[in-house]
mmCIF file of C-alpha atoms in Angstrom:
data_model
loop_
_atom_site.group_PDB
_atom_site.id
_atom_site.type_symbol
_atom_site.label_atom_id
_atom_site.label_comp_id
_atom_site.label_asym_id
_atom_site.label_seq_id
_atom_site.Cartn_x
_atom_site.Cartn_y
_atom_site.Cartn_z
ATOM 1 C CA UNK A 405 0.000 0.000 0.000
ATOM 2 C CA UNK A 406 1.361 3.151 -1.173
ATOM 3 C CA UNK A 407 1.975 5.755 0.990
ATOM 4 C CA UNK A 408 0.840 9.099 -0.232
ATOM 5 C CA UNK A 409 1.410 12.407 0.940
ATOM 6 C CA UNK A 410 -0.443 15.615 -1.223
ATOM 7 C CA UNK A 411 0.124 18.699 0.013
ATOM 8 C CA UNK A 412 1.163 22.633 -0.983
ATOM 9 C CA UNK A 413 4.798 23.547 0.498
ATOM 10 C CA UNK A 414 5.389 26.654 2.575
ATOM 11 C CA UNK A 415 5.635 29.733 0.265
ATOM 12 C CA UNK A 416 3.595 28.430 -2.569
ATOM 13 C CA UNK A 417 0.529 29.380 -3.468
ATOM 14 C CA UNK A 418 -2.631 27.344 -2.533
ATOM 15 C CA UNK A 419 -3.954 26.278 -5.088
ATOM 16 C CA UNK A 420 -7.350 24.816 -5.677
ATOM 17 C CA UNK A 421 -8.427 22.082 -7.057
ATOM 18 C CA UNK A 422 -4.799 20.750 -7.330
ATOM 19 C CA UNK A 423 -1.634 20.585 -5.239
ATOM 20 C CA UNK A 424 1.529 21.656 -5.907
ATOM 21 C CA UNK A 425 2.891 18.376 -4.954
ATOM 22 C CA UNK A 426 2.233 14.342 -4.562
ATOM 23 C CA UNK A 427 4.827 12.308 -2.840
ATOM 24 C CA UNK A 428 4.583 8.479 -3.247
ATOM 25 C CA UNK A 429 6.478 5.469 -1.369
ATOM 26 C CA UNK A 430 5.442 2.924 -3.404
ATOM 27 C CA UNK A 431 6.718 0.131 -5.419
ATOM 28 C CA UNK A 432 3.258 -0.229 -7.552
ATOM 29 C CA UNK A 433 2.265 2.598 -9.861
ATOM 30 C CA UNK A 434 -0.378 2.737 -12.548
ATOM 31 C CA UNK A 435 -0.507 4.418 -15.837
ATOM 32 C CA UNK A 436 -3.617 5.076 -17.541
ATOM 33 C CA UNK A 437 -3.831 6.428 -21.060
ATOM 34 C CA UNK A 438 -5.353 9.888 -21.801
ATOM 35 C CA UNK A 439 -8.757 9.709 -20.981
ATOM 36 C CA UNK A 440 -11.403 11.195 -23.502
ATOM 37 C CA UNK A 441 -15.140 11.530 -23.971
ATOM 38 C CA UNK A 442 -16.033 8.518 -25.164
ATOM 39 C CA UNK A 443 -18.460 5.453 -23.814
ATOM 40 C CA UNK A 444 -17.501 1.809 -23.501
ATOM 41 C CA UNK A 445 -18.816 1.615 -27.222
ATOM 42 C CA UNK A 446 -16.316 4.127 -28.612
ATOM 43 C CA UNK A 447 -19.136 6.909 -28.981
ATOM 44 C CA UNK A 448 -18.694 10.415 -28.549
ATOM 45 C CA UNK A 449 -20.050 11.676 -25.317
ATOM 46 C CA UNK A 450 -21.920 15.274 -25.181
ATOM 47 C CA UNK A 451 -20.744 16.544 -28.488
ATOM 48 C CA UNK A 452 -20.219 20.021 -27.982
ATOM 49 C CA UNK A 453 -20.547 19.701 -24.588
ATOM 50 C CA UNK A 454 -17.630 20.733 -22.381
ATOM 51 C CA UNK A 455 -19.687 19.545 -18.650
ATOM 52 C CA UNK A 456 -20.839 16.357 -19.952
ATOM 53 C CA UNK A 457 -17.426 15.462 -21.743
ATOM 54 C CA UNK A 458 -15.977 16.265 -18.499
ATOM 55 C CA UNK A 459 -18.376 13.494 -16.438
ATOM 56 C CA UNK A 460 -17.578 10.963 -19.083
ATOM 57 C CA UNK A 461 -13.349 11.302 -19.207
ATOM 58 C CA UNK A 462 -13.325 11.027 -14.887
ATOM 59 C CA UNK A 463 -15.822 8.287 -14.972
ATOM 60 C CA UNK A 464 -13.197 6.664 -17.216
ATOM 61 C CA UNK A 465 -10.218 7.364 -15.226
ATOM 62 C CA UNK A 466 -12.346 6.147 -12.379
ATOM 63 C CA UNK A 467 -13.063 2.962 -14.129
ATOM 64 C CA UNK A 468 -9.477 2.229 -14.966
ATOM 65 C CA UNK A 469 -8.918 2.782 -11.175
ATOM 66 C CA UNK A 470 -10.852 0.291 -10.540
ATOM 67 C CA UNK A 471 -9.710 -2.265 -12.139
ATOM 68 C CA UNK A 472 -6.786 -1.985 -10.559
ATOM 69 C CA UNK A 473 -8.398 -1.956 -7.436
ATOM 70 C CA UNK A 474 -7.571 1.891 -7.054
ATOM 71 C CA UNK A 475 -9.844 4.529 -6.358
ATOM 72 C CA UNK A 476 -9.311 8.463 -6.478
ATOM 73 C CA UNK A 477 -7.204 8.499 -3.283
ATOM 74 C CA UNK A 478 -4.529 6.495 -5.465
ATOM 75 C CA UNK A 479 -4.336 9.373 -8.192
ATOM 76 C CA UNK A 480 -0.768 10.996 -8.057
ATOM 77 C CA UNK A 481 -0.348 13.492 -11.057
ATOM 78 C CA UNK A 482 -3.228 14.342 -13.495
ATOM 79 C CA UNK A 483 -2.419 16.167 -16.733
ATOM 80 C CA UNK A 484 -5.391 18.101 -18.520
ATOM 81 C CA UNK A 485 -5.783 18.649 -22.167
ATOM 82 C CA UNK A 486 -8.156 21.026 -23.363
ATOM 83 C CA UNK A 487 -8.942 22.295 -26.764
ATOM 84 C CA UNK A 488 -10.689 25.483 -26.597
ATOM 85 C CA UNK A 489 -9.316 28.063 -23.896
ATOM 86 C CA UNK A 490 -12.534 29.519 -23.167
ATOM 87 C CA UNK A 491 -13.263 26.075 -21.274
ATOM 88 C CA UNK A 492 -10.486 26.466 -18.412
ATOM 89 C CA UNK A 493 -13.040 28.081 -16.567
ATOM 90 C CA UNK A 494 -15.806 25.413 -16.656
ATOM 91 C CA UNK A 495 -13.521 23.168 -16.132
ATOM 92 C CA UNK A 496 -12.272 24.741 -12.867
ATOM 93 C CA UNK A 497 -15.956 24.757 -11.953
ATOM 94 C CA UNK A 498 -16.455 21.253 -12.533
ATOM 95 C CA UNK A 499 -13.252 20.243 -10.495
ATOM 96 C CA UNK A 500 -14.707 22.997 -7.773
ATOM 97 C CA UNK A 501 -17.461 21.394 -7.659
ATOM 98 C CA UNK A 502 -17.205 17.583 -7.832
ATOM 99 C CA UNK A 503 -13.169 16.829 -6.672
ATOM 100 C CA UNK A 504 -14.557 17.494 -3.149
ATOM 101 C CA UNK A 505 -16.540 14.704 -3.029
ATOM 102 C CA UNK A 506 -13.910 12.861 -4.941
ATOM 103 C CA UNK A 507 -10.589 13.659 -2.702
ATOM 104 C CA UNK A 508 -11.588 14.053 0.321
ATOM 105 C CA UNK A 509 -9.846 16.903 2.881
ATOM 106 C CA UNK A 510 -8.713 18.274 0.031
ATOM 107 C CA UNK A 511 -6.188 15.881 -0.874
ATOM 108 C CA UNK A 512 -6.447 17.170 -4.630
ATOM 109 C CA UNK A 513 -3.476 15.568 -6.399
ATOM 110 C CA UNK A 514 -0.892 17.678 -8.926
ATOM 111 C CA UNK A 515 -2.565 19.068 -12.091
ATOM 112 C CA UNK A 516 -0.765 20.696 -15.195
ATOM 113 C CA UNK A 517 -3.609 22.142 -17.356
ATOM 114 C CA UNK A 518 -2.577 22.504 -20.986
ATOM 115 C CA UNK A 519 -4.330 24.074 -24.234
ATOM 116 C CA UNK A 520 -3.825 22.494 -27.050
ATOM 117 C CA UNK A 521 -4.687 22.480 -30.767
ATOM 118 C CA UNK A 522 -6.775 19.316 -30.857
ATOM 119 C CA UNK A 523 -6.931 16.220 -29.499
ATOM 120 C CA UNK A 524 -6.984 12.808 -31.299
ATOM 121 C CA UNK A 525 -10.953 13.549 -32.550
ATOM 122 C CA UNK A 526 -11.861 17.108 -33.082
ATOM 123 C CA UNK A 527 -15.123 16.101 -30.844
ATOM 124 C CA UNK A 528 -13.225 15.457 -28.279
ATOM 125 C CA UNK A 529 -13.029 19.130 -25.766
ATOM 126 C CA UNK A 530 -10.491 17.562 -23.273
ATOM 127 C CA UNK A 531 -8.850 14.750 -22.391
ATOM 128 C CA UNK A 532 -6.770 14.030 -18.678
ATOM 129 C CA UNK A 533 -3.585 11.986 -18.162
ATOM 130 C CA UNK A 534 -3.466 9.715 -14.937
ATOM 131 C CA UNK A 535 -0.530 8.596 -12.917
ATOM 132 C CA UNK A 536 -1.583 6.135 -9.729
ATOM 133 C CA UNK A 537 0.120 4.614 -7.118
ATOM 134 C CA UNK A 538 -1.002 1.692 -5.042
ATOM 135 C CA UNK B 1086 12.395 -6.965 -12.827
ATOM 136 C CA UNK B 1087 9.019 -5.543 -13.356
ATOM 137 C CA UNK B 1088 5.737 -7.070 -13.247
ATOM 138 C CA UNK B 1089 3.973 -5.657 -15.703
ATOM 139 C CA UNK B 1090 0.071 -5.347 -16.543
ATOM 140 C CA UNK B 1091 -1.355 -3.680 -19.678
ATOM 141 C CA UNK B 1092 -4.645 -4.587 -20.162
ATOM 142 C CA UNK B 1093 -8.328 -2.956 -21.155
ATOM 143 C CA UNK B 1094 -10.535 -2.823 -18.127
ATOM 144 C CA UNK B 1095 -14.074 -4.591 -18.388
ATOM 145 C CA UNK B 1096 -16.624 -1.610 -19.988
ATOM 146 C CA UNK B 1097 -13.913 0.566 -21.772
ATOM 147 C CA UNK B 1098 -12.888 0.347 -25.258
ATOM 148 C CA UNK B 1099 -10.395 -1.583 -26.491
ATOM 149 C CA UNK B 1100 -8.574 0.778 -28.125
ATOM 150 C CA UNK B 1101 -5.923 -0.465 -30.783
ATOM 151 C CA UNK B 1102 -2.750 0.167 -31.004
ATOM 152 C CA UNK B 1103 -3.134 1.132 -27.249
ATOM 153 C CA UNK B 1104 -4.070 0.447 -24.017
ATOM 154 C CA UNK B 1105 -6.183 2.001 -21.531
ATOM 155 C CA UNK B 1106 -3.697 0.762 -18.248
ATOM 156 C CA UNK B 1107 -0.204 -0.413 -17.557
ATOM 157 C CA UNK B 1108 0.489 -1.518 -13.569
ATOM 158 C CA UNK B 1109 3.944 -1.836 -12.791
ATOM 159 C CA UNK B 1110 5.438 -3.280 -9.784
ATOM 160 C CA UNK B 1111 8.765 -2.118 -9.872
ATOM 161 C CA UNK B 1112 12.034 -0.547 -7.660
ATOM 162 C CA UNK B 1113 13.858 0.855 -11.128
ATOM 163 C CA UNK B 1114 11.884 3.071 -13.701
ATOM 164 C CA UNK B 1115 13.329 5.135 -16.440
ATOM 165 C CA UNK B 1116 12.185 8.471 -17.784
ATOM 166 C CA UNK B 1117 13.044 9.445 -21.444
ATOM 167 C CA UNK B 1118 13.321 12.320 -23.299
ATOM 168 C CA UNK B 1119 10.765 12.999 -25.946
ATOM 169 C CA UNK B 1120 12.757 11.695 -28.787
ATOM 170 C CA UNK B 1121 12.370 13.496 -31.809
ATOM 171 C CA UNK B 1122 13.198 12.175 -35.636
ATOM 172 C CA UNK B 1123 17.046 12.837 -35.348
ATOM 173 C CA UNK B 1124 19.894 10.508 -36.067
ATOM 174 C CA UNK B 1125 22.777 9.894 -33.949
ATOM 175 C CA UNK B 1126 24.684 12.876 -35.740
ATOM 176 C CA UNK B 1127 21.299 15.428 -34.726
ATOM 177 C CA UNK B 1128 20.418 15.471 -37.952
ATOM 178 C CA UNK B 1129 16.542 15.713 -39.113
ATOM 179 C CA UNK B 1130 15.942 12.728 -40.888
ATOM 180 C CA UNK B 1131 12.867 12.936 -43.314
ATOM 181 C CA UNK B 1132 12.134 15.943 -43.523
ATOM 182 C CA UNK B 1133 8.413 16.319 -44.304
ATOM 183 C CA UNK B 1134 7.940 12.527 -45.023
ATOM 184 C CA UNK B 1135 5.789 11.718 -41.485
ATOM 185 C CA UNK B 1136 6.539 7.894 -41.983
ATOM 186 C CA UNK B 1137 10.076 8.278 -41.777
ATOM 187 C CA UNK B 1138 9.865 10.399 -39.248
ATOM 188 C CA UNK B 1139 8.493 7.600 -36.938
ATOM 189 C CA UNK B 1140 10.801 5.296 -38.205
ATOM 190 C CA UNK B 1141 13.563 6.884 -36.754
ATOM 191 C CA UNK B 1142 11.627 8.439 -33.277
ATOM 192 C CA UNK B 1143 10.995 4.523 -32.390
ATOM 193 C CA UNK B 1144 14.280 3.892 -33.476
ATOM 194 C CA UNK B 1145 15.561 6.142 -30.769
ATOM 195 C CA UNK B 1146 13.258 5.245 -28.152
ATOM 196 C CA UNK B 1147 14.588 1.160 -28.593
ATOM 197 C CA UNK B 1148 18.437 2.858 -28.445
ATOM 198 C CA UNK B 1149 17.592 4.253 -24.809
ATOM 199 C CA UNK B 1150 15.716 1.387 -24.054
ATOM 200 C CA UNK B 1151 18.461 -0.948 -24.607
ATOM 201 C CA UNK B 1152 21.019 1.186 -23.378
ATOM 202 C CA UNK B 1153 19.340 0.233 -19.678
ATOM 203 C CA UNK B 1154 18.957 -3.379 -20.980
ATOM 204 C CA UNK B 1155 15.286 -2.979 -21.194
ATOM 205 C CA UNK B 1156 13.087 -3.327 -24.345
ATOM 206 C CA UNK B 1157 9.213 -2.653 -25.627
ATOM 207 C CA UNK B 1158 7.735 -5.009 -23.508
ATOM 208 C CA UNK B 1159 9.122 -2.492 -20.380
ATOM 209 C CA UNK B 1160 7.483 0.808 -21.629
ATOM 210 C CA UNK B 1161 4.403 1.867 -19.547
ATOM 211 C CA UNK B 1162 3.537 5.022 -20.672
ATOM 212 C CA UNK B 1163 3.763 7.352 -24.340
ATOM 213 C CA UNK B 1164 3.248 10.419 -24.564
ATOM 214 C CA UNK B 1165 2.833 11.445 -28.596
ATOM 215 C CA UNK B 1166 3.112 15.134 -29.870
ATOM 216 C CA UNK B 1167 2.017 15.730 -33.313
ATOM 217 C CA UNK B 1168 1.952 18.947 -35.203
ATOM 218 C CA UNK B 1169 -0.483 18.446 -37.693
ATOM 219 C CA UNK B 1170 -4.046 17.018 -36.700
ATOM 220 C CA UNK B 1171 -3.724 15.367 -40.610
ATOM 221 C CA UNK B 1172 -0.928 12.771 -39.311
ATOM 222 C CA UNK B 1173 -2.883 11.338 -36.886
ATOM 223 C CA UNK B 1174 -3.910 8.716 -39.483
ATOM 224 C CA UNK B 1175 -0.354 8.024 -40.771
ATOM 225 C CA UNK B 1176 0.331 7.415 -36.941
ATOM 226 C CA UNK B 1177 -2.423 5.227 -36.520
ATOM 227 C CA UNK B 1178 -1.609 2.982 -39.798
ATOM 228 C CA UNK B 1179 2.571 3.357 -38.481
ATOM 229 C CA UNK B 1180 1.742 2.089 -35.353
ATOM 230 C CA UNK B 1181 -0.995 -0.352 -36.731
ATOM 231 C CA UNK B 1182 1.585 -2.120 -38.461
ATOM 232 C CA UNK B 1183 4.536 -2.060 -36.740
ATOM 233 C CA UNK B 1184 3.245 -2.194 -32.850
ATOM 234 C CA UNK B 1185 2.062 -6.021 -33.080
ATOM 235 C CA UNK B 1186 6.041 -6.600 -34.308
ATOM 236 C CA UNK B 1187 6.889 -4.584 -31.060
ATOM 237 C CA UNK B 1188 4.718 -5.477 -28.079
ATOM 238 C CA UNK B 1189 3.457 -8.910 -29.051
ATOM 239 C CA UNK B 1190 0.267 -9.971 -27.857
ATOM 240 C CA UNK B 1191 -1.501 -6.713 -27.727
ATOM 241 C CA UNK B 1192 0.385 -5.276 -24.890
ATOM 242 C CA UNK B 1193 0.205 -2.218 -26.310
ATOM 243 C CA UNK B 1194 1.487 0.632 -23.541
ATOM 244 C CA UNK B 1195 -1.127 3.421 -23.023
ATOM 245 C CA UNK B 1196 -0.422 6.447 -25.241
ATOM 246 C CA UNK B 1197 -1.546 9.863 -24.992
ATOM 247 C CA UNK B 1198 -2.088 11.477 -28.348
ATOM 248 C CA UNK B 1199 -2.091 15.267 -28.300
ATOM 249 C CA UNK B 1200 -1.421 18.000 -31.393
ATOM 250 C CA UNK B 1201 0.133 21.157 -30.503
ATOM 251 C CA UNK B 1202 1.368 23.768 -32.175
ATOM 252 C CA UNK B 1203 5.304 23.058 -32.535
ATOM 253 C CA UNK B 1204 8.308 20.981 -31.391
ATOM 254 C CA UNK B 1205 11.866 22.378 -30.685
ATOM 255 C CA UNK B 1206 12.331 22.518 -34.499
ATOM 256 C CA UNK B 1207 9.525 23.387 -36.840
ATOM 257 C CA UNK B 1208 11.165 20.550 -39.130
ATOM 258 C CA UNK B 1209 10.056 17.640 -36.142
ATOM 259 C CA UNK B 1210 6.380 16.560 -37.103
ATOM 260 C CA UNK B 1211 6.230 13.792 -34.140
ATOM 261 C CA UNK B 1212 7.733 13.415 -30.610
ATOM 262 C CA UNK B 1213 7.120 10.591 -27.862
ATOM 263 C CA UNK B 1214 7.665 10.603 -24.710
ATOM 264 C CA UNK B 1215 8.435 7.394 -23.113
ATOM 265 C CA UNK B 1216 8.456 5.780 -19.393
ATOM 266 C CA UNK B 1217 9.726 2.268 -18.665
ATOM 267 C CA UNK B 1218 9.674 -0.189 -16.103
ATOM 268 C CA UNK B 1219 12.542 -2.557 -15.152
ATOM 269 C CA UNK C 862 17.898 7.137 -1.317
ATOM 270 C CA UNK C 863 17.619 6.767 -4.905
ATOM 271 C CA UNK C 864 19.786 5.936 -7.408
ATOM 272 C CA UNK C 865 19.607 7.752 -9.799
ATOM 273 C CA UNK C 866 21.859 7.843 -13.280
ATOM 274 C CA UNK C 867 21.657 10.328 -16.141
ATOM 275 C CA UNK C 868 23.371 9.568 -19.114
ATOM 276 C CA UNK C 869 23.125 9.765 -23.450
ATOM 277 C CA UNK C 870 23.252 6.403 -24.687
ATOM 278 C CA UNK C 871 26.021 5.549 -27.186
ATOM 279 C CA UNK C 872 24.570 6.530 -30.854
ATOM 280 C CA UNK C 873 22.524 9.283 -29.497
ATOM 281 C CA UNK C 874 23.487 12.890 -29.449
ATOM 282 C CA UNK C 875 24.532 14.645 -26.389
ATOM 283 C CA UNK C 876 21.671 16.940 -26.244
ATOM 284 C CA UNK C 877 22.608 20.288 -23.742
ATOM 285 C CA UNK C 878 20.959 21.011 -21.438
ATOM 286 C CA UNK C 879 18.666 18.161 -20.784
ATOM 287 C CA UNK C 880 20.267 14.190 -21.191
ATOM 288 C CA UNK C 881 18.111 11.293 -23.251
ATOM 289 C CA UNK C 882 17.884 8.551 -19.839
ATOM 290 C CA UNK C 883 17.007 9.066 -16.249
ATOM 291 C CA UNK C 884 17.236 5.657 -14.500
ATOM 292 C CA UNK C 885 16.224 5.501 -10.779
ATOM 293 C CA UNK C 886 15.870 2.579 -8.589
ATOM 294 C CA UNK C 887 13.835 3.878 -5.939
ATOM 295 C CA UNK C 888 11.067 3.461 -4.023
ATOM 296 C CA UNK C 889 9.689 7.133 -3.213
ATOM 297 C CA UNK C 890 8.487 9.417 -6.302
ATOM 298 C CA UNK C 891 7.161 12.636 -5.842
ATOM 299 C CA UNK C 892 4.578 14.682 -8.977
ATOM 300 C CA UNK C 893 4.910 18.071 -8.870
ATOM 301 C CA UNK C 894 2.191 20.219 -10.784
ATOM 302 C CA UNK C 895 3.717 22.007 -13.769
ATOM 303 C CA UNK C 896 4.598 25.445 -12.037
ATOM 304 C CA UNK C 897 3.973 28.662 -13.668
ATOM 305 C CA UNK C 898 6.031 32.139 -13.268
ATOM 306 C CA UNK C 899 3.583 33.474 -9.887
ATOM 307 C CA UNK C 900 4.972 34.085 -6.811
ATOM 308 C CA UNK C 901 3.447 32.877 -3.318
ATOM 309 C CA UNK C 902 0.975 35.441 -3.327
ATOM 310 C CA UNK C 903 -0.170 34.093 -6.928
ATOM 311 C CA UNK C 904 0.672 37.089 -8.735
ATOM 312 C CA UNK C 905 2.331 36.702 -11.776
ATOM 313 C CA UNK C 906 5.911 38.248 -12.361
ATOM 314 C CA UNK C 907 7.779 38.998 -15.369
ATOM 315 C CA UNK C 908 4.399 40.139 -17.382
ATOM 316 C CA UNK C 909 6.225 39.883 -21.215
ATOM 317 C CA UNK C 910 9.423 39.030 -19.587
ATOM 318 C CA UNK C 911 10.532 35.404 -20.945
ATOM 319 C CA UNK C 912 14.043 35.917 -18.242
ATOM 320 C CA UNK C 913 11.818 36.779 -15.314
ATOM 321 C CA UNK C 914 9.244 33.847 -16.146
ATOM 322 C CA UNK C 915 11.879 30.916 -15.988
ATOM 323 C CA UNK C 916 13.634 32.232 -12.599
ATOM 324 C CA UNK C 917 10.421 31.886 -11.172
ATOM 325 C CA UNK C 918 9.250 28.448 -12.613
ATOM 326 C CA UNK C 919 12.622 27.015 -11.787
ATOM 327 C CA UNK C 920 12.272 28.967 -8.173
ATOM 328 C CA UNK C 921 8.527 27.315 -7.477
ATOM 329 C CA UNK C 922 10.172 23.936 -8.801
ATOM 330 C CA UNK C 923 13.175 24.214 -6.191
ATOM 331 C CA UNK C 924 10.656 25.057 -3.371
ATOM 332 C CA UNK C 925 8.683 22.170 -4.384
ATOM 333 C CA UNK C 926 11.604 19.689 -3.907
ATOM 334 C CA UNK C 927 12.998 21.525 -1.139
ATOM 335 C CA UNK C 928 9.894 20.315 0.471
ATOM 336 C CA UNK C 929 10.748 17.054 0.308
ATOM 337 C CA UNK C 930 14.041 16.889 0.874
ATOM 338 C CA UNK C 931 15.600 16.521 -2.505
ATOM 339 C CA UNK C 932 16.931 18.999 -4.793
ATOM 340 C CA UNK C 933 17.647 19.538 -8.429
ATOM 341 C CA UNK C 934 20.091 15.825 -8.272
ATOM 342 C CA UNK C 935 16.504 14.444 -8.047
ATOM 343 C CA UNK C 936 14.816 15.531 -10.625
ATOM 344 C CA UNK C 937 14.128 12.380 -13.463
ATOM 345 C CA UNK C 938 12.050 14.230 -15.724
ATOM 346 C CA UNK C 939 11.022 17.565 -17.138
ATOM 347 C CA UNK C 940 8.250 18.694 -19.894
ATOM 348 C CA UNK C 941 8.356 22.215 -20.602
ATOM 349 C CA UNK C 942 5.251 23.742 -22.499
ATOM 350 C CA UNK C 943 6.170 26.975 -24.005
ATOM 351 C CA UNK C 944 3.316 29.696 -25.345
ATOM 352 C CA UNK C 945 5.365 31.104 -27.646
ATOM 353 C CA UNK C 946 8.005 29.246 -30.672
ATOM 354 C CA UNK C 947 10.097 32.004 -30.909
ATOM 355 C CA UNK C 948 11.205 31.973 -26.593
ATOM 356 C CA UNK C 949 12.916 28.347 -27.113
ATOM 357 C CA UNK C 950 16.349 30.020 -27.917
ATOM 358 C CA UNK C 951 15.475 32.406 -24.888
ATOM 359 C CA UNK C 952 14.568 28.941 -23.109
ATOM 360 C CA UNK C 953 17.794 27.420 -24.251
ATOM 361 C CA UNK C 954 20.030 30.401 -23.127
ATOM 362 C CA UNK C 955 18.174 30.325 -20.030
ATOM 363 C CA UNK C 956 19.046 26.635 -19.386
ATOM 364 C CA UNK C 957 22.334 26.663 -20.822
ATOM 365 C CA UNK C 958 23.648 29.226 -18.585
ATOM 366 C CA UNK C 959 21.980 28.231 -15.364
ATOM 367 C CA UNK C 960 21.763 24.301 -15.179
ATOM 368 C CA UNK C 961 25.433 23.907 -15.390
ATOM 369 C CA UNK C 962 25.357 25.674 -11.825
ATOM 370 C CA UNK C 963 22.286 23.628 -11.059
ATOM 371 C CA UNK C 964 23.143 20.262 -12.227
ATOM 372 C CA UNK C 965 26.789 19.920 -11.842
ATOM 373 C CA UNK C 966 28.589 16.612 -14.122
ATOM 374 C CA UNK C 967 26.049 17.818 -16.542
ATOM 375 C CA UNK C 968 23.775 15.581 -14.739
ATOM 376 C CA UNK C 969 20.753 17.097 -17.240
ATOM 377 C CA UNK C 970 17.438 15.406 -16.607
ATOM 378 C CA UNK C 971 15.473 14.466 -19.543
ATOM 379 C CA UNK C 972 13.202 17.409 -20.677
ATOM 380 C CA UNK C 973 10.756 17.377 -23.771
ATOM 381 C CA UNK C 974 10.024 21.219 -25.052
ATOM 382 C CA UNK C 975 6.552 21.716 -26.398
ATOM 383 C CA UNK C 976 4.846 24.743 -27.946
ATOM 384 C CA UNK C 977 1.306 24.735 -27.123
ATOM 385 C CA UNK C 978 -1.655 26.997 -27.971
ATOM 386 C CA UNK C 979 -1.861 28.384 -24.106
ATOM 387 C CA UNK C 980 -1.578 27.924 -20.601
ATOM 388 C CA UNK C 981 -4.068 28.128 -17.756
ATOM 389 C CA UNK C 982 -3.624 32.453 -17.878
ATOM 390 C CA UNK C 983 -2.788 33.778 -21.120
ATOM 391 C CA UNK C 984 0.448 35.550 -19.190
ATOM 392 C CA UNK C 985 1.744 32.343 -18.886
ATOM 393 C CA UNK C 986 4.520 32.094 -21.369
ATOM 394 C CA UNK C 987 6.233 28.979 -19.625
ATOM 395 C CA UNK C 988 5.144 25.743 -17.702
ATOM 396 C CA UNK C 989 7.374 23.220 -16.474
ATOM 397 C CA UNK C 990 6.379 19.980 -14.583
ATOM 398 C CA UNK C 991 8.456 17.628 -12.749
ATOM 399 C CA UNK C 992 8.575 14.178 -11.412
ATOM 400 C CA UNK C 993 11.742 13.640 -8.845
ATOM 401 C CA UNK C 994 13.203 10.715 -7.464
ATOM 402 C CA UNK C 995 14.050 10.461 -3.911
#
């Protein structure tokens, strides 16, 4: 069992919903491929729309958690594509809104948020990078 | 040595030439530069043919994987750059190819695949980013 | 205490400032969140300055490992997201005249430079995150 520590160092900003930093003593990690908007059947979820796209890509990291018997608590760096600019904001929302009841005493791990020219569909409005350790 | 697990989790795609997940148990992991479609001399190989290009960024991932006596069947993570959203089919029918050569069966590592705007030199239309488990 | 070894595999170039293989048997990993040029407050400094920007990033990078106990001889990777093409020779200088002091035995880690669209605030004109070894 991995021993995590997530937490903001003295003299850096707090910021929310991420931490500046995610230690790890571990000797099991898990890396999950870029998760994007799409179903178990390969479809396109909320085409067009950035909340609903967002819902479908952590309910895919959270599956892939799973099945490694992980769950958010495990999560040790995310990185977050997005395509448009003008959706960093709902996308803070959504994380302001829902990582609370996802990492609990605001144990929110390491984020890098990135905008980028497109992802692998042009459907696709984000996509997040997961590294886990058990 | 590693033990190694890249699989598709029950209700997510199967994705092809990728995975969704790759546990590692492992003490020794190695990070490696994005490598970029150089030879050994820094010179741009291919310049504007996207195929080649691969070619030789694979070709320079398997150099610095052998160089810590590891091979394809230790990578657990790409990361792939492109710089024009039309390659992302040539990468797909590279990779279709030559990955079942690579990482026989189906253990393909999960891959990230992002376009931005530019590598170091305008002349590089791929990079990958590679982690690797021993 | 990890160890750690940086090196360019033979038939590679000898890429300066940053090195093609970080290997690290260890046990203890630490993600830091790709840091941006804003002080503790959160303000940003060096608004249009490039110079300003990476003293900062590489100041909120040594605070972050500071806070674990490592320092720069831990760091095993680096991806550095850029705003702007035309500040990689300005990103180059940068690095070329301070990591000799920072990493001495031109111990580079691996980096991969990337030109993206944006970052999280369009002052942003650098972003560099960091996974360390301890």
């Amino acid at each position: 069992m991995a021993e995590i520590k997530i937490f903001n160092p003295d003299g850096m900003t707090k910021p929310a919903p991420y931490s500046h930093v995610a230690y790890a003593k571990t000797q099991e990690l898990v890396f999950i491929a870029g998760q994007t908007p799409i179903d178990g059947t390969g479809a396109v979820v909320g085409r067009g729309d950035f909340e609903a796209q967002c819902a479908q890509v952590f309910a895919n990291i959270h599956t892939a958690l799973r099945s490694v018997n992980a769950d958010w608590k495990n999560v040790v760096q995310f990185t977050s594509y997005l395509t448009h600019a003008e959706d960093a904001a709902a996308f803070r929302a959504y994380r302001g809104r829902e990582f609370p009841k996802m990492f609990p005493g605001n144990a929110y791990p390491p984020n890098t948020l990135l905008i980028i020219s497109r992802l692998a569909d042009p459907d696709y409005l984000l996509e997040v990078q997961t590294v886990a350790a058990l």
